[in-house]
Tab-separated table of C-alpha atoms and ligand atoms in Angstrom:
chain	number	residue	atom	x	y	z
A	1	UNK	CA	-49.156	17.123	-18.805
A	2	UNK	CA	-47.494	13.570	-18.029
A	3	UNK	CA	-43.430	14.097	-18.702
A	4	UNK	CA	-41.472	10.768	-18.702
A	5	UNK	CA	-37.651	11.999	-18.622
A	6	UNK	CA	-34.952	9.646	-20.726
A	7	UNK	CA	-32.653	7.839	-18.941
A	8	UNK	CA	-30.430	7.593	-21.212
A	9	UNK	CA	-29.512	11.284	-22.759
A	10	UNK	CA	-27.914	11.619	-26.149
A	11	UNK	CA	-27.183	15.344	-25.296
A	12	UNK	CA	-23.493	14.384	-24.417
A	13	UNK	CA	-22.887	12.051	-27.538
A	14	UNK	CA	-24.137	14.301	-30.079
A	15	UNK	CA	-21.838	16.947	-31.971
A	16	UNK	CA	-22.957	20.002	-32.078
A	17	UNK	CA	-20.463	21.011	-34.690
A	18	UNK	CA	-20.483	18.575	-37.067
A	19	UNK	CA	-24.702	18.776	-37.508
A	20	UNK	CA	-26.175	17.337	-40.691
A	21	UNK	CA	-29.663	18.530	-41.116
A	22	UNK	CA	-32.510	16.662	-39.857
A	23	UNK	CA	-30.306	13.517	-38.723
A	24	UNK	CA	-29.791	13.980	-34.560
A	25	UNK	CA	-33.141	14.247	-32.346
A	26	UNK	CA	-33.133	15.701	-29.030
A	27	UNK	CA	-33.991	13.216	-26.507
A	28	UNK	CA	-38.017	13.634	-26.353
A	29	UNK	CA	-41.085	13.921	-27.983
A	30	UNK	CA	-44.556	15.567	-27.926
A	31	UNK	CA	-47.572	12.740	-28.138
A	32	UNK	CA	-51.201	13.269	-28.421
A	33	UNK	CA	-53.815	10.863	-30.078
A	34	UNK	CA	-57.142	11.855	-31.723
A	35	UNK	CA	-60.034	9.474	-30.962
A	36	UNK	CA	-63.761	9.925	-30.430
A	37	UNK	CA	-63.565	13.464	-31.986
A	38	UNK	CA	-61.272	14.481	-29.138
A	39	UNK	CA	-57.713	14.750	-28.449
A	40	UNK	CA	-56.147	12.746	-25.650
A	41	UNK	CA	-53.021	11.687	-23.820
A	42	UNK	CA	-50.837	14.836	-24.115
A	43	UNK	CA	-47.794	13.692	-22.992
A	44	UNK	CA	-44.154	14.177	-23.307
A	45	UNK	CA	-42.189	10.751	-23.453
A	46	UNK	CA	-38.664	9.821	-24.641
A	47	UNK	CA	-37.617	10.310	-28.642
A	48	UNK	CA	-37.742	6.676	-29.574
A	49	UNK	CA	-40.202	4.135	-32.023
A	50	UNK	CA	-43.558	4.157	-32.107
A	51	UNK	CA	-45.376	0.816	-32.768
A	52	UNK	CA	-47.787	0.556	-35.290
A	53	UNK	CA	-49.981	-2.199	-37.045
A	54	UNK	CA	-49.010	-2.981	-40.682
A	55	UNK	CA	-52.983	-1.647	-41.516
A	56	UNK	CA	-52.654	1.465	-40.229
A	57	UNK	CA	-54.108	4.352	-42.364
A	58	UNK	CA	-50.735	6.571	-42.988
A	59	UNK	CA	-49.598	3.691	-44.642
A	60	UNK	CA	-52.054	3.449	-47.066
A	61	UNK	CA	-53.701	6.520	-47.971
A	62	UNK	CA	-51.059	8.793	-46.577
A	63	UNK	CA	-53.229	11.153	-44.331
A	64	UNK	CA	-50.312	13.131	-43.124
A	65	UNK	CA	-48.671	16.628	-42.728
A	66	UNK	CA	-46.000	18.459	-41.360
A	67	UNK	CA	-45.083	21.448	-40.299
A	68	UNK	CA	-41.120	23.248	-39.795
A	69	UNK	CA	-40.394	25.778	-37.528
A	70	UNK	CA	-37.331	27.016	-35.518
A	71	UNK	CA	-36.451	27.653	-31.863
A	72	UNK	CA	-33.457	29.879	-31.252
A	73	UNK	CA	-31.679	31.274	-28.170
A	74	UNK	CA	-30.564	34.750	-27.645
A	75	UNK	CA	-27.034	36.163	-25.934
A	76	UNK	CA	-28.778	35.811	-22.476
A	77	UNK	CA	-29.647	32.517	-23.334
A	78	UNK	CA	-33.280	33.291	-23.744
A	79	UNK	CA	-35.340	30.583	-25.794
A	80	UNK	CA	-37.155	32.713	-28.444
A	81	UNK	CA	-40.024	30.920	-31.022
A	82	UNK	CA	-41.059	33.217	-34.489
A	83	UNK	CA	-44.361	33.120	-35.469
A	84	UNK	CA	-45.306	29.834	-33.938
A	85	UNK	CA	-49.337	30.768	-34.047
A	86	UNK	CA	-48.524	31.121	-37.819
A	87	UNK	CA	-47.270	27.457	-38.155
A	88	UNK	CA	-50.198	26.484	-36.248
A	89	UNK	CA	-52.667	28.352	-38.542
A	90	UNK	CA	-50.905	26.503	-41.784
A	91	UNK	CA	-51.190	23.321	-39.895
A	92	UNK	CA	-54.661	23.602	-39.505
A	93	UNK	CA	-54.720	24.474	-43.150
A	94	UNK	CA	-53.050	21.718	-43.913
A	95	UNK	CA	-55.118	19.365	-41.599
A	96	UNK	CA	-58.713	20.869	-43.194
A	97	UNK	CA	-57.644	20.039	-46.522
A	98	UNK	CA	-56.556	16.406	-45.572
A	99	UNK	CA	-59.756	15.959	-43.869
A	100	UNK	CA	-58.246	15.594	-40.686
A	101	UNK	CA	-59.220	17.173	-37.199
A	102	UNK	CA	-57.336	20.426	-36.419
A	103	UNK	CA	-55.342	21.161	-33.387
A	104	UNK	CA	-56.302	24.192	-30.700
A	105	UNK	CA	-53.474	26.526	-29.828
A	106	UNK	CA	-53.559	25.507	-25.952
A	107	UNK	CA	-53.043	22.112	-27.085
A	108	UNK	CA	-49.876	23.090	-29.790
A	109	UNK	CA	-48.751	25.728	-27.617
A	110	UNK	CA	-48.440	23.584	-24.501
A	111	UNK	CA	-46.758	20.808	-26.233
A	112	UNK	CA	-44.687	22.686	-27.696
A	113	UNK	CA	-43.176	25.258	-24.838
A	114	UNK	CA	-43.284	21.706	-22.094
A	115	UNK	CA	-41.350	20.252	-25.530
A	116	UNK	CA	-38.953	22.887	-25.903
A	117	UNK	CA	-37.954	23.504	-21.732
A	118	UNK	CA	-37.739	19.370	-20.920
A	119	UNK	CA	-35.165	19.545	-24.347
A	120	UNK	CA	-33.935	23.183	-23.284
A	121	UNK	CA	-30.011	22.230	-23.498
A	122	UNK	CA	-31.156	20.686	-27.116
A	123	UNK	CA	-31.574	24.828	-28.720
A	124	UNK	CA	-27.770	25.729	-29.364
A	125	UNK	CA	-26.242	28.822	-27.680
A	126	UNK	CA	-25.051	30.128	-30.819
A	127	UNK	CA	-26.437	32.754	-33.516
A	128	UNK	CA	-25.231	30.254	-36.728
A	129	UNK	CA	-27.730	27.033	-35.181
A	130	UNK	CA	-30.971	26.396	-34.030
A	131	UNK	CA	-33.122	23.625	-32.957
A	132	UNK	CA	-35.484	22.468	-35.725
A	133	UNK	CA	-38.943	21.676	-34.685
A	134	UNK	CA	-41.100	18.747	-36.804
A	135	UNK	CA	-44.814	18.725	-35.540
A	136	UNK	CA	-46.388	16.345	-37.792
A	137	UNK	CA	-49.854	14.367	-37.658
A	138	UNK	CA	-50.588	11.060	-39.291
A	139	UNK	CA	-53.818	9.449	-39.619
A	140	UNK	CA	-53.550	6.138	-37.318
A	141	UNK	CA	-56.555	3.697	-37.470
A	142	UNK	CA	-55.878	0.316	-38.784
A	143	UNK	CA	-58.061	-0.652	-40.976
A	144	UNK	CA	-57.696	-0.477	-44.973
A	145	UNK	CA	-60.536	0.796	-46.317
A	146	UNK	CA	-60.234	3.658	-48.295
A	147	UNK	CA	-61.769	6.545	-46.023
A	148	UNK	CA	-60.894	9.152	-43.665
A	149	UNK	CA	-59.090	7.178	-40.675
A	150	UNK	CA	-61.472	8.128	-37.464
A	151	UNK	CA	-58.394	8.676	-35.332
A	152	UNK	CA	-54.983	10.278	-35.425
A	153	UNK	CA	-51.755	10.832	-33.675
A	154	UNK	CA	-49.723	14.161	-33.376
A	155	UNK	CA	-46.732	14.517	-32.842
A	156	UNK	CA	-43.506	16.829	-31.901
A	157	UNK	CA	-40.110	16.147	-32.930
A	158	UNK	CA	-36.864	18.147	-32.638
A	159	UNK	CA	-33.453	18.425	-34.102
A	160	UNK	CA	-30.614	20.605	-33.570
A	161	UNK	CA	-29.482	22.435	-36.745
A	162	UNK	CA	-26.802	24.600	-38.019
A	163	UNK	CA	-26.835	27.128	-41.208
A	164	UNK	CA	-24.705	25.747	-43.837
A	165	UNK	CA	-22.964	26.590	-46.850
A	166	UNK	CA	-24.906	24.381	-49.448
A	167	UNK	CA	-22.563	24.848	-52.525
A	168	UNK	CA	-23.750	26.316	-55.524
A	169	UNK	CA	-27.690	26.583	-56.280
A	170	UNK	CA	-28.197	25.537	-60.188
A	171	UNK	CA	-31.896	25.435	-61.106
A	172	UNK	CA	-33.999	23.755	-63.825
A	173	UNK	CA	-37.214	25.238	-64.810
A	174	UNK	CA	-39.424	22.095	-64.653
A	175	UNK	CA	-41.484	21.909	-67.681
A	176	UNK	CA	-43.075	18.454	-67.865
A	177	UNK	CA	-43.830	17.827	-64.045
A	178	UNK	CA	-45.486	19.488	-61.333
A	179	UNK	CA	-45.472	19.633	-58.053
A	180	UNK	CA	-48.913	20.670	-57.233
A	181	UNK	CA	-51.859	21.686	-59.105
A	182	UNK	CA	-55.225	24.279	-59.181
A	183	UNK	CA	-57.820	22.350	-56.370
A	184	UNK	CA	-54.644	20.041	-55.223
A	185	UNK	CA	-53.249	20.036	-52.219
A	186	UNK	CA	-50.364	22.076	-53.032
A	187	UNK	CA	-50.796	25.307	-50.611
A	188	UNK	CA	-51.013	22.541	-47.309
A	189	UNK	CA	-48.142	21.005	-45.897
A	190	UNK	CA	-48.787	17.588	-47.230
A	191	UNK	CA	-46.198	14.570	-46.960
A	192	UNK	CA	-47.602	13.275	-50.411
A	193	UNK	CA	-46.731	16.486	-52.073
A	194	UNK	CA	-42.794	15.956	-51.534
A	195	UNK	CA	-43.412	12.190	-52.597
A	196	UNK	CA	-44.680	13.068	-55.966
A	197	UNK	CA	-42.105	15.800	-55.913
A	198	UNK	CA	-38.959	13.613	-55.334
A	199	UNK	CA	-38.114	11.977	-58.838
A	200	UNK	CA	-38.684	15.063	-61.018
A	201	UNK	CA	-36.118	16.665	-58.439
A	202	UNK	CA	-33.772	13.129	-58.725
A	203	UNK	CA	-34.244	13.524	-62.686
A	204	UNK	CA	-32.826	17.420	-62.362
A	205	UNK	CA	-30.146	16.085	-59.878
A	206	UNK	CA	-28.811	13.908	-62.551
A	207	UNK	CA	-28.720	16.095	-64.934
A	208	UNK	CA	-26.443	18.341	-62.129
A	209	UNK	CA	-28.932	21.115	-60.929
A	210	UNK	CA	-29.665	21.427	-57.216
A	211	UNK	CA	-33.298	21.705	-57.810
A	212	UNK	CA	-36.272	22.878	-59.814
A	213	UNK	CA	-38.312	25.712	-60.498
A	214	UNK	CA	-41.658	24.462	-60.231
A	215	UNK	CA	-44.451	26.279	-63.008
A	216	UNK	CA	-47.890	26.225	-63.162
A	217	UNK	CA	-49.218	22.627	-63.941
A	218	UNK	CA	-51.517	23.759	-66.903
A	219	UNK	CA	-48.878	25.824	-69.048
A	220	UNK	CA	-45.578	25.482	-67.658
A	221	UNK	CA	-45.719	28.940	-68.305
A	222	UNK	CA	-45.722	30.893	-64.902
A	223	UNK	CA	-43.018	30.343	-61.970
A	224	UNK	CA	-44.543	29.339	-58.967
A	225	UNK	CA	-41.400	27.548	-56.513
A	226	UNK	CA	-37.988	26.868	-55.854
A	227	UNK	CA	-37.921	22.956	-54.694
A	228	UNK	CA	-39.354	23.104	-51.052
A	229	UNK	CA	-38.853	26.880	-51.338
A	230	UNK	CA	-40.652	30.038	-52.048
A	231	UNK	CA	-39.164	32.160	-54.627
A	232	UNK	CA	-38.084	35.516	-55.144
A	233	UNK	CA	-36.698	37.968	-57.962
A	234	UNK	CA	-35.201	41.075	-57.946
A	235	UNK	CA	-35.936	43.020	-61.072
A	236	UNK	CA	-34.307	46.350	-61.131
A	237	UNK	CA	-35.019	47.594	-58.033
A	238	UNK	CA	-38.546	45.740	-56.979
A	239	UNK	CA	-38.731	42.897	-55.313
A	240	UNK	CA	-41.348	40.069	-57.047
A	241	UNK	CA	-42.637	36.984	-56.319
A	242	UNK	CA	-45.235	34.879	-56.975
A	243	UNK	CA	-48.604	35.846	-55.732
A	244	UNK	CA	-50.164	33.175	-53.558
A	245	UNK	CA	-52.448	30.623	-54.686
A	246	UNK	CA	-53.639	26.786	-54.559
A	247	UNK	CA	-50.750	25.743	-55.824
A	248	UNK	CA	-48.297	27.654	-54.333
A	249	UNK	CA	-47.272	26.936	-50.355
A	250	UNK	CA	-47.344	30.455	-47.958
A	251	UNK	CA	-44.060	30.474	-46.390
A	252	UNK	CA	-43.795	31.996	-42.983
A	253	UNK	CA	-40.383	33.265	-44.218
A	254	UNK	CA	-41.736	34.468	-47.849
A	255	UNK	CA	-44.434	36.364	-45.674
A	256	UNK	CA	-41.604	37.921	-43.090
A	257	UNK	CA	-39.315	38.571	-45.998
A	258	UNK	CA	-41.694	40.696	-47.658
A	259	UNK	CA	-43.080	42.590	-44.676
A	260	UNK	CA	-39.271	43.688	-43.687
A	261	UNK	CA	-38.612	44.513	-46.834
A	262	UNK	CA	-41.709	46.927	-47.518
A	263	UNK	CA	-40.351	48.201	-44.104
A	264	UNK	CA	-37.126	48.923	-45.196
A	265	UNK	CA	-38.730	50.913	-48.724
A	266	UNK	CA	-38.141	48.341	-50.817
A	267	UNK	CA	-40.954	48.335	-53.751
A	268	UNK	CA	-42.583	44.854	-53.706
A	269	UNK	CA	-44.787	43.054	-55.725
A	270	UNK	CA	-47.143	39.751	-55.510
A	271	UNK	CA	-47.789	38.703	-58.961
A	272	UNK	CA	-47.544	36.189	-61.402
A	273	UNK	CA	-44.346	36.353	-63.008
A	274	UNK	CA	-43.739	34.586	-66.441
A	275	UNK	CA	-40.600	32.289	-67.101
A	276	UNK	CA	-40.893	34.823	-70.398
A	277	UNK	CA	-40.190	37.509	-68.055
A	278	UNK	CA	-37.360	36.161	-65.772
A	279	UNK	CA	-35.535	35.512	-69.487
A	280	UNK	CA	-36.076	38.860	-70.912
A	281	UNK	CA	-35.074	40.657	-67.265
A	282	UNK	CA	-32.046	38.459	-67.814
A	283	UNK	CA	-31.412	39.752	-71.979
A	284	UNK	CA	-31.739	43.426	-70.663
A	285	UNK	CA	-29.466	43.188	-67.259
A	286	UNK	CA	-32.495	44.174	-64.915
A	287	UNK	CA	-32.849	40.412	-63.261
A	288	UNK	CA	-30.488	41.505	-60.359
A	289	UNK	CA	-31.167	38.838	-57.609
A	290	UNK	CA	-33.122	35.211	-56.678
A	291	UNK	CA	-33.067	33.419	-53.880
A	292	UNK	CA	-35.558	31.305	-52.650
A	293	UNK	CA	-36.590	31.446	-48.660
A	294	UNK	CA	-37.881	28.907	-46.364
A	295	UNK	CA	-37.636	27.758	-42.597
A	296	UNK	CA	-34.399	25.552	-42.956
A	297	UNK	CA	-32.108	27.826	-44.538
A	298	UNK	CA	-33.770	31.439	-44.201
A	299	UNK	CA	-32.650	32.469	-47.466
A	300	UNK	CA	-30.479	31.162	-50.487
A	301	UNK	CA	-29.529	32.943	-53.065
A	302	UNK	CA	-29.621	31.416	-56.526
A	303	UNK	CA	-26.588	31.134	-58.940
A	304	UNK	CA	-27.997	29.609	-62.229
A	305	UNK	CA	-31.578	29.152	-63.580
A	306	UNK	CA	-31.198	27.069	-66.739
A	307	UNK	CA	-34.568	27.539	-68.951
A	308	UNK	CA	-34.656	24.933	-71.969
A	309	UNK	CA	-30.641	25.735	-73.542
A	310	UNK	CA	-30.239	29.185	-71.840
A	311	UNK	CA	-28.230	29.233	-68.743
A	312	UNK	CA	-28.825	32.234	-67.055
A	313	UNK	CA	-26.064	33.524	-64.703
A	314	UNK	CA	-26.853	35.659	-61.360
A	315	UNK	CA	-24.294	37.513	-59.834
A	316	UNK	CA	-22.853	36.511	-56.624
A	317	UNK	CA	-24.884	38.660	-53.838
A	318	UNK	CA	-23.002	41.521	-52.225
A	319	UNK	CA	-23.615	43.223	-48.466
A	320	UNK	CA	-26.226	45.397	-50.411
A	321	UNK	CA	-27.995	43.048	-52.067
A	322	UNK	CA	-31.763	42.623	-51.328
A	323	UNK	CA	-30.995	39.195	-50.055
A	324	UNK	CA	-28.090	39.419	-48.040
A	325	UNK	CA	-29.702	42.484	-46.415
A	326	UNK	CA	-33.097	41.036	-46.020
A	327	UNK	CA	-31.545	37.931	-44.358
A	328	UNK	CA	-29.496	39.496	-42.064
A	329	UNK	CA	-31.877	41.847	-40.797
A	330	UNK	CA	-34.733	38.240	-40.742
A	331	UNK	CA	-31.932	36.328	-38.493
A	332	UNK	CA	-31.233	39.099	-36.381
A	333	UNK	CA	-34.617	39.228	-34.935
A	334	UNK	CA	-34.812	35.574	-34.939
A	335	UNK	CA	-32.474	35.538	-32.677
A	336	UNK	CA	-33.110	38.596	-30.199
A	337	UNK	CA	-30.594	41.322	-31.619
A	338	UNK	CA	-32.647	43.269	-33.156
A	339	UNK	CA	-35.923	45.286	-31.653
A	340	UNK	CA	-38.830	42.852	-33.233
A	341	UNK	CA	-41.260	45.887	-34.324
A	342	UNK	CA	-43.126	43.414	-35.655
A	343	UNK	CA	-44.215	41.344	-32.962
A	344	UNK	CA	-43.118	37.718	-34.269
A	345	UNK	CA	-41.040	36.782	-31.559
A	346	UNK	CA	-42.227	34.861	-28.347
A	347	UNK	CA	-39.962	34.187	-25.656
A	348	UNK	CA	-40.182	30.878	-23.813
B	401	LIG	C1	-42.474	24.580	-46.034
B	401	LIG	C2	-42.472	25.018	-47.432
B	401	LIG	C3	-42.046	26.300	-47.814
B	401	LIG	C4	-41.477	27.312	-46.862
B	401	LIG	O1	-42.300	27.641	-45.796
B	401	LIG	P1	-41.671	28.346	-44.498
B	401	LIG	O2	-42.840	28.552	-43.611
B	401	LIG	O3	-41.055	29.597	-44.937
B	401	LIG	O4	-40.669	27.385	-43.962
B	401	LIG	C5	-42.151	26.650	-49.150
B	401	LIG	N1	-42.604	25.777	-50.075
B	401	LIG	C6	-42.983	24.533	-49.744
B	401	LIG	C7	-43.474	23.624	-50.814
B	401	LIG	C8	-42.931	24.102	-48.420
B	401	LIG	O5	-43.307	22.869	-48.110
């Protein structure tokens, strides 16, 4: 693979302590273009603009996903991935649904690992920050007629990250909008779905929650997600959260969260769960816990869920809550200090 090495590193200028998510790149990128029904020009080149023709496709008929994922180093300095063949199988996902060509693993996983050891000093040595990891594809031919474009351009991007205290966590359960519907495009990673998602959340905002719970399109009737998150409830003693479906994204962290906790003997259950439901668990004292998990900040626990003129008040989570538990025992094989038994980690 062709590596072109900055000149000028930012490594030096950037402050590692003061990190607001998603705002500092490391100082290169991962390139490949998609033309003739092949992929070419894998290369690694500095992090910097891209030049692109005022017709080109993205711009248009936005032909473009995402994916988020996480690098981390351990105590011996060790650069350690989780589930990266997972991300890869949702971007594919993703890419299918957009009608867009997919990506082979030699092709992610070399951009990625060349990525991630020409950046290496980019992953922080420290268990409370990562490096965030973008690969994204846009459709890039220029011309404006409204078809699938006939070539494409992938892409890696990283930035260093840090967990964060976000404040408080109100939510509104969303009742008029939706964020994705039944034979949408809800369950890829689609950059349209957080367009159409961003002034129902700006409404909320204004009206001082954090976020909203997104329901089913057709009813309002059944929870499906928490913003950009998946959600999760604990009722009594199980653990419950929505069972997958067109509409609903699969989390790599939603699926890790659940397969520790059945590990740990925690009853868990994939269902549909009513908004009815989360307000009666709430009238009898049995909704314990929510928190909704996701990539950027594992999991985060929910204070408020306001349904129509109900506020309903969660406690503050404890060491033996489900999620504090759940999370600890998730970041601790992220990073190395626990035994994976599960096989998720790959080590640079
Ligand atoms: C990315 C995403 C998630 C979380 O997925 P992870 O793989 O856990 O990061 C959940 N919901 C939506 C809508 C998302 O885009």
């Amino acid at each position: 693979m062709k590596i072109t090495k900055t000149t000028h590193s930012k490594l030096a200028n950037t402050d590692f302590d003061n990190l607001s998510f998603g705002k500092s790149f490391s100082d290169h990128m991962f390139t490949a273009n998609f033309k003739d029904g092949e992929w070419h020009n894998e290369e690694i080149i500095p992090y910097g603009p891209i030049s692109v023709n005022p017709s080109t496709h993205v711009f248009h008929y936005g032909q473009a996903i995402f994916e988020g994922m996480k690098a981390y180093k351990n105590k011996e300095g060790k650069i350690l991935l989780f589930r990266p063949l997972d991300n890869l199988k949702r971007l594919n996902t993703s890419a299918e649904r957009l009608c867009m060509p997919t990506i082979d693993e030699d092709l992610f996983m070399s951009g990625l690992t060349e990525l991630l050891r020409v950046d290496s000093d980019w992953i922080p040595n420290s268990d409370e920050k990562s490096l965030y990891i973008r690969p994204f594809m846009i459709a890039d031919s220029e011309y404006i007629r409204a078809t699938p474009s006939s070539s494409y351009r992938f892409m890696i991007i990283t930035s260093p990250t840090a967990s964060y205290y976000k404040g408080e966590t109100k939510l509104k359960i969303e009742e008029k909008f939706a964020r994705s519907v039944e034979g949408g495009t809800g369950f890829a990673k689609a950059a349209g779905n957080y367009a159409a998602a961003f002034a129902p959340t700006k409404h909320a905002q204004n009206d001082g929650y954090t976020q909203v719970i997104w329901t089913d399109a057709k009813n309002h009737e059944y929870i499906e997600e928490s913003g950009t998150m998946n959600i999760m409830f604990r009722i009594n003693d199980t653990l419950i959260t929505p069972k997958l479906s067109e509409s609903i994204l699969g989390g790599i962290t939603r699926d890790s969260v659940l397969a520790i906790a059945k590990q740990k003997g925690i009853d868990v259950e994939e269902r549909k769960i009513s908004v009815k439901e989360i307000v009666e668990a709430h009238k009898n004292n049995t909704l314990k816990e929510a928190f909704g998990v996701g990539t950027a900040v594992t999991l985060n626990p929910i204070d408020k869920i306001t349904f129509r003129d109900l506020d309903i008040h969660i406690e503050k989570q404890t060491p033996n809550s489900y999620g504090q538990l759940l999370k600890k025992e998730l970041l601790s094989i992220q990073y190395g200090k626990t035994e994976d038994i599960f096989g998720w980690t790959m080590e640079l």
